[in-house]
mmCIF file of C-alpha atoms in Angstrom:
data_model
loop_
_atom_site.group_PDB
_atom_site.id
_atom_site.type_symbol
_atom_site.label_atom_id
_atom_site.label_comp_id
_atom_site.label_asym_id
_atom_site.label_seq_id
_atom_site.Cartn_x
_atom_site.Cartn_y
_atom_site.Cartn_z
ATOM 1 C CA UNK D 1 0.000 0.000 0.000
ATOM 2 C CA UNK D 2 1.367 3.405 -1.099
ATOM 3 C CA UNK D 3 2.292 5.571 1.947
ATOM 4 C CA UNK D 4 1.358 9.575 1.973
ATOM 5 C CA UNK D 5 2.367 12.345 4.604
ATOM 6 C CA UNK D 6 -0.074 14.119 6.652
ATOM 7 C CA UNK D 7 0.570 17.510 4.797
ATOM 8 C CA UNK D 8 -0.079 15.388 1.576
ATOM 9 C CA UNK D 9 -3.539 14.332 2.680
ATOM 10 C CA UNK D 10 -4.674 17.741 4.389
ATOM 11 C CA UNK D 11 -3.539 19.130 0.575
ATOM 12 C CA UNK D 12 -5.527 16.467 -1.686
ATOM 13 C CA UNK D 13 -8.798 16.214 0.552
ATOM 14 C CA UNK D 14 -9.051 19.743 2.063
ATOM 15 C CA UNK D 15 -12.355 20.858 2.007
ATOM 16 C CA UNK D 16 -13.744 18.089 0.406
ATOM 17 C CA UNK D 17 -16.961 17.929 2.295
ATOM 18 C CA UNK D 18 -17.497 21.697 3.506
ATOM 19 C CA UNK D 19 -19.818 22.737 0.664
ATOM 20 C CA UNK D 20 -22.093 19.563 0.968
ATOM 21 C CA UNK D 21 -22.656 16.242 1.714
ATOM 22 C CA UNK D 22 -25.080 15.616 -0.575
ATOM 23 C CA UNK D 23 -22.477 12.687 -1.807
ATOM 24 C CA UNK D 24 -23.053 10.686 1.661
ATOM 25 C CA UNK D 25 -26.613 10.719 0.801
ATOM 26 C CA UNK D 26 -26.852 6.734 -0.252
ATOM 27 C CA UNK D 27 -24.935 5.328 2.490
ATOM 28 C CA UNK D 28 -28.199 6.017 5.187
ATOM 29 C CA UNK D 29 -26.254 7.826 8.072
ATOM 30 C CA UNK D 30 -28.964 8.550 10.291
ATOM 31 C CA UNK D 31 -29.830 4.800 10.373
ATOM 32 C CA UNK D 32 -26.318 3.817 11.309
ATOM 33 C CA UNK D 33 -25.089 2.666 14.910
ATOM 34 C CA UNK D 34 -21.390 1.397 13.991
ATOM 35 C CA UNK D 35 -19.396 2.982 11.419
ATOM 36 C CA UNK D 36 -16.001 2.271 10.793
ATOM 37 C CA UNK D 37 -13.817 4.168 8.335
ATOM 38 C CA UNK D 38 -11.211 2.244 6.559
ATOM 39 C CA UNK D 39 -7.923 3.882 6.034
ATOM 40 C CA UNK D 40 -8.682 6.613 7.734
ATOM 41 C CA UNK D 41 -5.594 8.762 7.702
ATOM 42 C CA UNK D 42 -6.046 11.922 9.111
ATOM 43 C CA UNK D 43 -9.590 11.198 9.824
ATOM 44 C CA UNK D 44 -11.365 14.222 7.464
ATOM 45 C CA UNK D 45 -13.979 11.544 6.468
ATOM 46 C CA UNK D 46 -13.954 9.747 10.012
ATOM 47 C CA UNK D 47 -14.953 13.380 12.056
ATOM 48 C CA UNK D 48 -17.651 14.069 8.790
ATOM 49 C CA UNK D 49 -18.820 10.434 9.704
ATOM 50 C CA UNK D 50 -19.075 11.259 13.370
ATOM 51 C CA UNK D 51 -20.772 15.023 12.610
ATOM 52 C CA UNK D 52 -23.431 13.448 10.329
ATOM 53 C CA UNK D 53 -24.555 11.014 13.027
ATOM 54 C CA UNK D 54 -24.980 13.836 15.896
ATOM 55 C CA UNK D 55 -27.061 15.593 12.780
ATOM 56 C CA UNK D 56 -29.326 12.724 13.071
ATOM 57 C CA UNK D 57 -29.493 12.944 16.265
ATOM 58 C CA UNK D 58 -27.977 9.480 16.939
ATOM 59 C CA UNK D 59 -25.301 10.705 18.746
ATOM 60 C CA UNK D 60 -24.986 7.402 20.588
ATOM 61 C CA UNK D 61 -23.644 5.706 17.044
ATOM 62 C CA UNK D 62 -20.051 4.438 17.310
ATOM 63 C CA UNK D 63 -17.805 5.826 14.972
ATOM 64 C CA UNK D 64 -14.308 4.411 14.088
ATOM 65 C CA UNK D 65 -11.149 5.678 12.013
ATOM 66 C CA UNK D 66 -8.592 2.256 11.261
ATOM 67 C CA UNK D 67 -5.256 3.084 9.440
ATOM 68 C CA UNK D 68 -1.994 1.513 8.938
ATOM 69 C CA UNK D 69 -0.185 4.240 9.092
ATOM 70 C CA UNK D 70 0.502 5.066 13.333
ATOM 71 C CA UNK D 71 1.701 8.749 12.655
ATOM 72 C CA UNK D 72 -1.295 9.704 10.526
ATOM 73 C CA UNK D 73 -3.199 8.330 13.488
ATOM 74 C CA UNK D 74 -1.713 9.988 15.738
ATOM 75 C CA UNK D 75 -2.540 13.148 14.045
ATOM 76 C CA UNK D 76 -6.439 11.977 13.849
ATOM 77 C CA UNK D 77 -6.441 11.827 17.358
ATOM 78 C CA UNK D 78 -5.181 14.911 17.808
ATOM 79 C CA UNK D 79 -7.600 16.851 15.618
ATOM 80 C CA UNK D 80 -10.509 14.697 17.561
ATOM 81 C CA UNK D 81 -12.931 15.467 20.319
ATOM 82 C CA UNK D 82 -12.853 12.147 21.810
ATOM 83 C CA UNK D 83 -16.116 10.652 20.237
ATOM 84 C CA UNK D 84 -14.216 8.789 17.603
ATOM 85 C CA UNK D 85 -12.152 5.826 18.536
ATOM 86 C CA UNK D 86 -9.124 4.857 16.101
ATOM 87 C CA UNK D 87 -7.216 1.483 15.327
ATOM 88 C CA UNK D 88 -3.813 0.870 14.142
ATOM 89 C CA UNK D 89 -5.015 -1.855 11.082
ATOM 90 C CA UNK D 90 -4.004 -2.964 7.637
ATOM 91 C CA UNK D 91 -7.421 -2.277 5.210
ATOM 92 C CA UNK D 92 -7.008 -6.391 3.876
ATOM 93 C CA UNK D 93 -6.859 -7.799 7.614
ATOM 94 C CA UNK D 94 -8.779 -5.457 9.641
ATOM 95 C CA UNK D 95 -8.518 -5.757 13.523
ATOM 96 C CA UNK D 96 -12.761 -6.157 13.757
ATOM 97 C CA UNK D 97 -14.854 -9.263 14.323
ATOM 98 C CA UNK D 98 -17.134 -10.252 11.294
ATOM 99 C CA UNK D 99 -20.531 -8.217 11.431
ATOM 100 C CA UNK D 100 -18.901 -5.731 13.883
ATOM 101 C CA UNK D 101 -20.895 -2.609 12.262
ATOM 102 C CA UNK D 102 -23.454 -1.776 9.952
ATOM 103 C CA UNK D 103 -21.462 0.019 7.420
ATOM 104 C CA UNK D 104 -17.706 0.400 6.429
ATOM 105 C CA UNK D 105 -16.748 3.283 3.864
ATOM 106 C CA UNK D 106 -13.113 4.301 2.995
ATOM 107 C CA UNK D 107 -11.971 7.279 1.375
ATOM 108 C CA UNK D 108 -9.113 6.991 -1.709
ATOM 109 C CA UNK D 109 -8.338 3.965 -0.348
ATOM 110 C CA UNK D 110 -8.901 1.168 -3.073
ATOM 111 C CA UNK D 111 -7.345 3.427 -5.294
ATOM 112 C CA UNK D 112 -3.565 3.088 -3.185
ATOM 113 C CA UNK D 113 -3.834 -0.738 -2.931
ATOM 114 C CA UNK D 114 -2.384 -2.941 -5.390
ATOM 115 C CA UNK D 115 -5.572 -5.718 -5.336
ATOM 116 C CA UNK D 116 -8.750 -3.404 -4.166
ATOM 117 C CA UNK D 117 -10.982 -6.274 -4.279
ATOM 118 C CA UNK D 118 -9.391 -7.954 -1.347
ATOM 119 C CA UNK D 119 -9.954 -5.038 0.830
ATOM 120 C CA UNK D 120 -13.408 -4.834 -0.784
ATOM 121 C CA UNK D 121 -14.260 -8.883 1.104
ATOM 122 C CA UNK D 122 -12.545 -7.001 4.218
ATOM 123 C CA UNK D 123 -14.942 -4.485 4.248
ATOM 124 C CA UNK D 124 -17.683 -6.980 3.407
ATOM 125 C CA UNK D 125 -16.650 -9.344 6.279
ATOM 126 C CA UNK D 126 -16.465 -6.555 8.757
ATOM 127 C CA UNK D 127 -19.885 -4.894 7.850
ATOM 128 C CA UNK D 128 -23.016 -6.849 8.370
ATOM 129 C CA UNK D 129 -25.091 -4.587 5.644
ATOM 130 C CA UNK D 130 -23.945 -1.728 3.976
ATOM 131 C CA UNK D 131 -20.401 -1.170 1.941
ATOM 132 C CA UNK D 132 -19.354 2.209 0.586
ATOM 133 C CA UNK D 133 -16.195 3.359 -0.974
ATOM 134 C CA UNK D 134 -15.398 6.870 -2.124
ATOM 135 C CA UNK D 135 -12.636 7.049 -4.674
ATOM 136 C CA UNK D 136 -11.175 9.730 -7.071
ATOM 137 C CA UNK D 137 -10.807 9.379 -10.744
ATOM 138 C CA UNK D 138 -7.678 11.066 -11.225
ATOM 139 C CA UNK D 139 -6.973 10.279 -14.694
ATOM 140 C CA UNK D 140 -10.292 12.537 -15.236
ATOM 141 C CA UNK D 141 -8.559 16.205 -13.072
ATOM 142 C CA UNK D 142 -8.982 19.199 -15.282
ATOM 143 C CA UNK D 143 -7.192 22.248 -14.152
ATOM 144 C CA UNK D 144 -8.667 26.007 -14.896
ATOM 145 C CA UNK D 145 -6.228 28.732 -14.216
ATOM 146 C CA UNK D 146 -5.246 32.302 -15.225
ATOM 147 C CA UNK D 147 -1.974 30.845 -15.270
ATOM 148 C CA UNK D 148 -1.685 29.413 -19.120
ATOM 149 C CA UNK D 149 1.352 26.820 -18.436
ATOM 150 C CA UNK D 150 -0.513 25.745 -15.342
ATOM 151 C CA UNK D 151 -3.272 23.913 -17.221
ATOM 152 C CA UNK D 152 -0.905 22.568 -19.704
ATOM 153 C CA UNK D 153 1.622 21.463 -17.363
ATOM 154 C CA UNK D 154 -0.785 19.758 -14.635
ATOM 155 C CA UNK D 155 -2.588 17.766 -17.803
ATOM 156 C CA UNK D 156 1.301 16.627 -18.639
ATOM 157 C CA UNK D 157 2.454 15.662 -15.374
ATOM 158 C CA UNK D 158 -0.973 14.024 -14.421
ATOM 159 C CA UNK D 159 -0.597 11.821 -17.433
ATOM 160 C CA UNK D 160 2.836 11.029 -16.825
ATOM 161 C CA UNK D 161 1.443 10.029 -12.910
ATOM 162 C CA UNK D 162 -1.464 7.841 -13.869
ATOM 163 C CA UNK D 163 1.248 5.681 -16.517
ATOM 164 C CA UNK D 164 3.954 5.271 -13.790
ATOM 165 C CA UNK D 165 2.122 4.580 -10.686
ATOM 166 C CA UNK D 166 1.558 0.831 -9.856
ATOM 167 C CA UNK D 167 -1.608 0.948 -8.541
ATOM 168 C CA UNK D 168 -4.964 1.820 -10.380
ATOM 169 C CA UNK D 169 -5.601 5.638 -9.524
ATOM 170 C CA UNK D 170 -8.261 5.930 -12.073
ATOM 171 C CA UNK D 171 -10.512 3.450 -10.787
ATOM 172 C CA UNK D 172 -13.307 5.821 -10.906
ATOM 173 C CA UNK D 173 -16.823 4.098 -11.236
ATOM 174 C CA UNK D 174 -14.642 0.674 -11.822
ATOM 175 C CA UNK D 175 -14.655 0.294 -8.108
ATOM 176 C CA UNK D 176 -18.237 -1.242 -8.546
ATOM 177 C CA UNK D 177 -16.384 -4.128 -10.808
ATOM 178 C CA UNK D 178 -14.335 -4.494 -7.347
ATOM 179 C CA UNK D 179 -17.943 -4.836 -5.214
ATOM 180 C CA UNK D 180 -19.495 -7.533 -7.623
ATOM 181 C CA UNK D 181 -16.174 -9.358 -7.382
ATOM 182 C CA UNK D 182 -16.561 -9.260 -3.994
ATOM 183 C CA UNK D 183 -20.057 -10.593 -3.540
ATOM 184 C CA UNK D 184 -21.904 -7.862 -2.611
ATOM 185 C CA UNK D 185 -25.552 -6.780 -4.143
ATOM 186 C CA UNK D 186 -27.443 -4.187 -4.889
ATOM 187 C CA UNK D 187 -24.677 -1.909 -6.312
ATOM 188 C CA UNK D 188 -24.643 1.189 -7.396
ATOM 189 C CA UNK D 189 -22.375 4.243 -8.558
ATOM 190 C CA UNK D 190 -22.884 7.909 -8.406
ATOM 191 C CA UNK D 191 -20.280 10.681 -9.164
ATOM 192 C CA UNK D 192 -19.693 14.320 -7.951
ATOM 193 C CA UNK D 193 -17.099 16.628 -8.776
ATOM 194 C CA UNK D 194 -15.204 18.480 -6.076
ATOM 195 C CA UNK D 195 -13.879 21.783 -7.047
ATOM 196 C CA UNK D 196 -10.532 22.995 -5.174
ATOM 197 C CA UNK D 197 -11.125 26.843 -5.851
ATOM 198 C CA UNK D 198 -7.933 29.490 -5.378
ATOM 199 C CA UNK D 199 -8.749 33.265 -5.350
ATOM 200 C CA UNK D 200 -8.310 36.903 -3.666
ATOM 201 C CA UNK D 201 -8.260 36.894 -0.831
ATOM 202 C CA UNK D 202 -5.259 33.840 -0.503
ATOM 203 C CA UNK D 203 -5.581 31.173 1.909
ATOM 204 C CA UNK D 204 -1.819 30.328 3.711
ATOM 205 C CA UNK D 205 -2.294 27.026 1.859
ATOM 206 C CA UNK D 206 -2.417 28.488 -1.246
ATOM 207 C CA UNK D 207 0.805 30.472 -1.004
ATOM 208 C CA UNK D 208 2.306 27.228 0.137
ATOM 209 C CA UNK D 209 1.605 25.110 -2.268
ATOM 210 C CA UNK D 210 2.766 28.588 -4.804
ATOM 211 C CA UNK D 211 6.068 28.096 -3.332
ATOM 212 C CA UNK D 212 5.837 24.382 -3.650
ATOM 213 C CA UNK D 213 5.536 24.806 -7.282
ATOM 214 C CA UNK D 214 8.581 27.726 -7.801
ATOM 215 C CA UNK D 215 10.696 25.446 -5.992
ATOM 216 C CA UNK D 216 9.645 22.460 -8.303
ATOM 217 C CA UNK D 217 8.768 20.132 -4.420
ATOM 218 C CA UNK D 218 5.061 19.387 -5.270
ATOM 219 C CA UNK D 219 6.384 17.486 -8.110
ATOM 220 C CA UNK D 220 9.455 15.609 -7.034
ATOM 221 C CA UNK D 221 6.553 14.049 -4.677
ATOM 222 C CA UNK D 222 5.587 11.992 -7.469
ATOM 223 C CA UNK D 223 9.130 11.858 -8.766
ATOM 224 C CA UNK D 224 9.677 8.276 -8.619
ATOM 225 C CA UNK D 225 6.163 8.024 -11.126
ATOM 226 C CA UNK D 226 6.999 10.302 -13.413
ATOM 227 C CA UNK D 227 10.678 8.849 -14.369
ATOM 228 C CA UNK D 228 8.870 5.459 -14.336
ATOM 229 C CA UNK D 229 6.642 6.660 -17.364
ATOM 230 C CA UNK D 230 9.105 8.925 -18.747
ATOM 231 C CA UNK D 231 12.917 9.205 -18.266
ATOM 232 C CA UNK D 232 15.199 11.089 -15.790
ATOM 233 C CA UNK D 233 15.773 13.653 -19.037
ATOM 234 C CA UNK D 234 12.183 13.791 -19.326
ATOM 235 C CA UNK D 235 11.676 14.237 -15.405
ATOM 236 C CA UNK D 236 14.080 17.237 -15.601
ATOM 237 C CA UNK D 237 12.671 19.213 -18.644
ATOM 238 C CA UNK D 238 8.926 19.027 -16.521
ATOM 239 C CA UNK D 239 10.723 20.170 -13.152
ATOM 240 C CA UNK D 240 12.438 22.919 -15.261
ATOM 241 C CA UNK D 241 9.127 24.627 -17.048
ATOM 242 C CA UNK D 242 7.436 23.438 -13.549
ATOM 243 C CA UNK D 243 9.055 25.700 -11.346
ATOM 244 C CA UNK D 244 8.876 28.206 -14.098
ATOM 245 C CA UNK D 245 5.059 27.941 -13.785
ATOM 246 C CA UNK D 246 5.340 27.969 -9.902
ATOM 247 C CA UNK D 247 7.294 31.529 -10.573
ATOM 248 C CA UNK D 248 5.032 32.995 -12.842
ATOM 249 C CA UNK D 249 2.001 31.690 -9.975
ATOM 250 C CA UNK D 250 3.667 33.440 -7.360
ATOM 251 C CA UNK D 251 4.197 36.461 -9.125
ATOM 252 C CA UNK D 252 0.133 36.462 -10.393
ATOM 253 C CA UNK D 253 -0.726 35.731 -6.543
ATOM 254 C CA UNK D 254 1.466 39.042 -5.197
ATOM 255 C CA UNK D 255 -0.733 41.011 -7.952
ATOM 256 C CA UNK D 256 -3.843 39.433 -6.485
ATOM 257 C CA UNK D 257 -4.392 38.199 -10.164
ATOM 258 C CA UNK D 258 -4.578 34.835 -9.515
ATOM 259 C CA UNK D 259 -6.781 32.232 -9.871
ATOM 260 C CA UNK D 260 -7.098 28.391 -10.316
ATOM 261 C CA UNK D 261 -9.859 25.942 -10.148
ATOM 262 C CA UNK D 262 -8.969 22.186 -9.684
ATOM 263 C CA UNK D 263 -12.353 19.559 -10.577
ATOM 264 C CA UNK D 264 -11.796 15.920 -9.156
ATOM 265 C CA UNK D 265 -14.422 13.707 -10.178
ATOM 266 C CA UNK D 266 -15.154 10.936 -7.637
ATOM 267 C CA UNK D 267 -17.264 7.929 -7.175
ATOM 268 C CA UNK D 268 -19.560 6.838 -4.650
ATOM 269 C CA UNK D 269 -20.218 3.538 -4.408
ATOM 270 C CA UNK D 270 -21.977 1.538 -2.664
ATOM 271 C CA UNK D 271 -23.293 -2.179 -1.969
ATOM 272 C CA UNK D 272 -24.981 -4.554 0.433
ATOM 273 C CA UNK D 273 -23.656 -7.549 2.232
ATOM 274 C CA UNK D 274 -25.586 -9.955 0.621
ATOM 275 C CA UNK D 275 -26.433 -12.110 3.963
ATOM 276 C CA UNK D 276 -28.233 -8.914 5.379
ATOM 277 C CA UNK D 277 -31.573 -9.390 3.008
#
């Protein structure tokens, strides 16, 4: 399973669910009494979890956050208000008897794992009715910005990513192929697009991740990828007009003159244990 930094996560999945949660409609919070979240990281999904329960009113439902990773727990726990309970776990042998809850979810999970539909039959084995998975299509990210290279450059590295990466992180609506594989029923798929939005007046994480670009670091993250698809020539050229970009960003965000719109399409899927009727 591919390993990410806390700074990474808070980056790709900030602000994911402020605008709406319109996407958690089909997995029936209010009518849930043990949720468990399934490489949980940080825990953004695992505290939305926890918030739409109280919503309900059911503010007696269990809510749990399981990851592999101890230090991204550990920084979960932190940002917690002691409701939530977390477990140090691997997604394909979860520390949770069969039929513990009533639904499992996980959040760009399957997407990170070299053979989703094992962790799919975890999920299954641990849930005793509903399955839901929440995955990115990243081979699908457009890129708006008053920035011209920016839009021409993300579309060329992104490419470059989704060819050297050995996992599938374009899964997208496949993840249902994953559910039927693992023997669960009633399927079914919606999408949503999430838009990252970047204007006047500038968050601090937008002029960090300006000065990420100038200094070509957001891309030697995926580094190791983009040679794999490419070359080490080909790496360096990208880096080069990258940080060129990343110049010509900072410069647009001192003249307040900048702005950039990110859409990530994901799907929400979800199925039934097929023992629960």
């Amino acid at each position: 399973m591919r390993r990410f930094s806390a700074e990474y996560l808070e980056h790709t999945r900030r602000g994911m669910w402020d605008d709406g949660r319109d996407a958690l409609a089909d997995l029936d919070l209010p009518s849930r009494e043990r949720v468990l979240d399934v490489g949980c990281g940080t825990g953004e999904l695992t505290r939305v979890l926890a918030a739409e329960a109280d919503a309900a009113g059911d503010a007696d439902a269990t809510v749990i956050g399981v990851d592999a990773d101890r230090d991204l727990l550990g920084v979960a726990r932190e940002e917690s208000d002691g409701r939530i309970g977390y477990l140090a776990g691997d997604a394909t042998r979860l520390p949770v008897a069969d039929d513990a809850v009533d639904l499992a979810v996980c959040q760009a999970l399957l997407i990170n794992l070299p053979a989703p539909t094992a962790a799919v039959r975890e999920l299954a084995r641990v849930s005793g009715d509903l399955v839901a998975a929440v995955e990115p299509d990243n081979a699908d990210v457009r890129v708006a910005s008053t920035v011209d290279a920016e839009e021409r450059l993300e579309r060329e590295a992104r490419e470059a990513y989704v060819a050297g990466v050995d996992t599938d992180v374009a899964l997208g609506d496949r993840v249902r192929e994953a559910f039927g594989a693992a023997g669960l029923v009633d399927v079914r798929t919606r999408r949503y697009v999430h838009e990252k939005r970047t204007e006047p007046p500038y968050a601090e994480t937008a002029l960090r991740s300006a000065a990420r670009k100038a200094s070509g670091a957001g891309l030697a993250d995926h580094r190791e990828e983009l040679v794999a698809a490419t070359s080490e020539a080909a790496y360096d050229d990208l880096r080069g007009r990258w940080r060129e970009m990343g110049r010509e960003v900072v410069d647009a965000i001192g003249a307040e003159e900048y702005e950039r719109v990110e859409y990530v399409p994901f799907d929400v899927t979800v199925g039934r244990v097929a023992s629960s009727g």
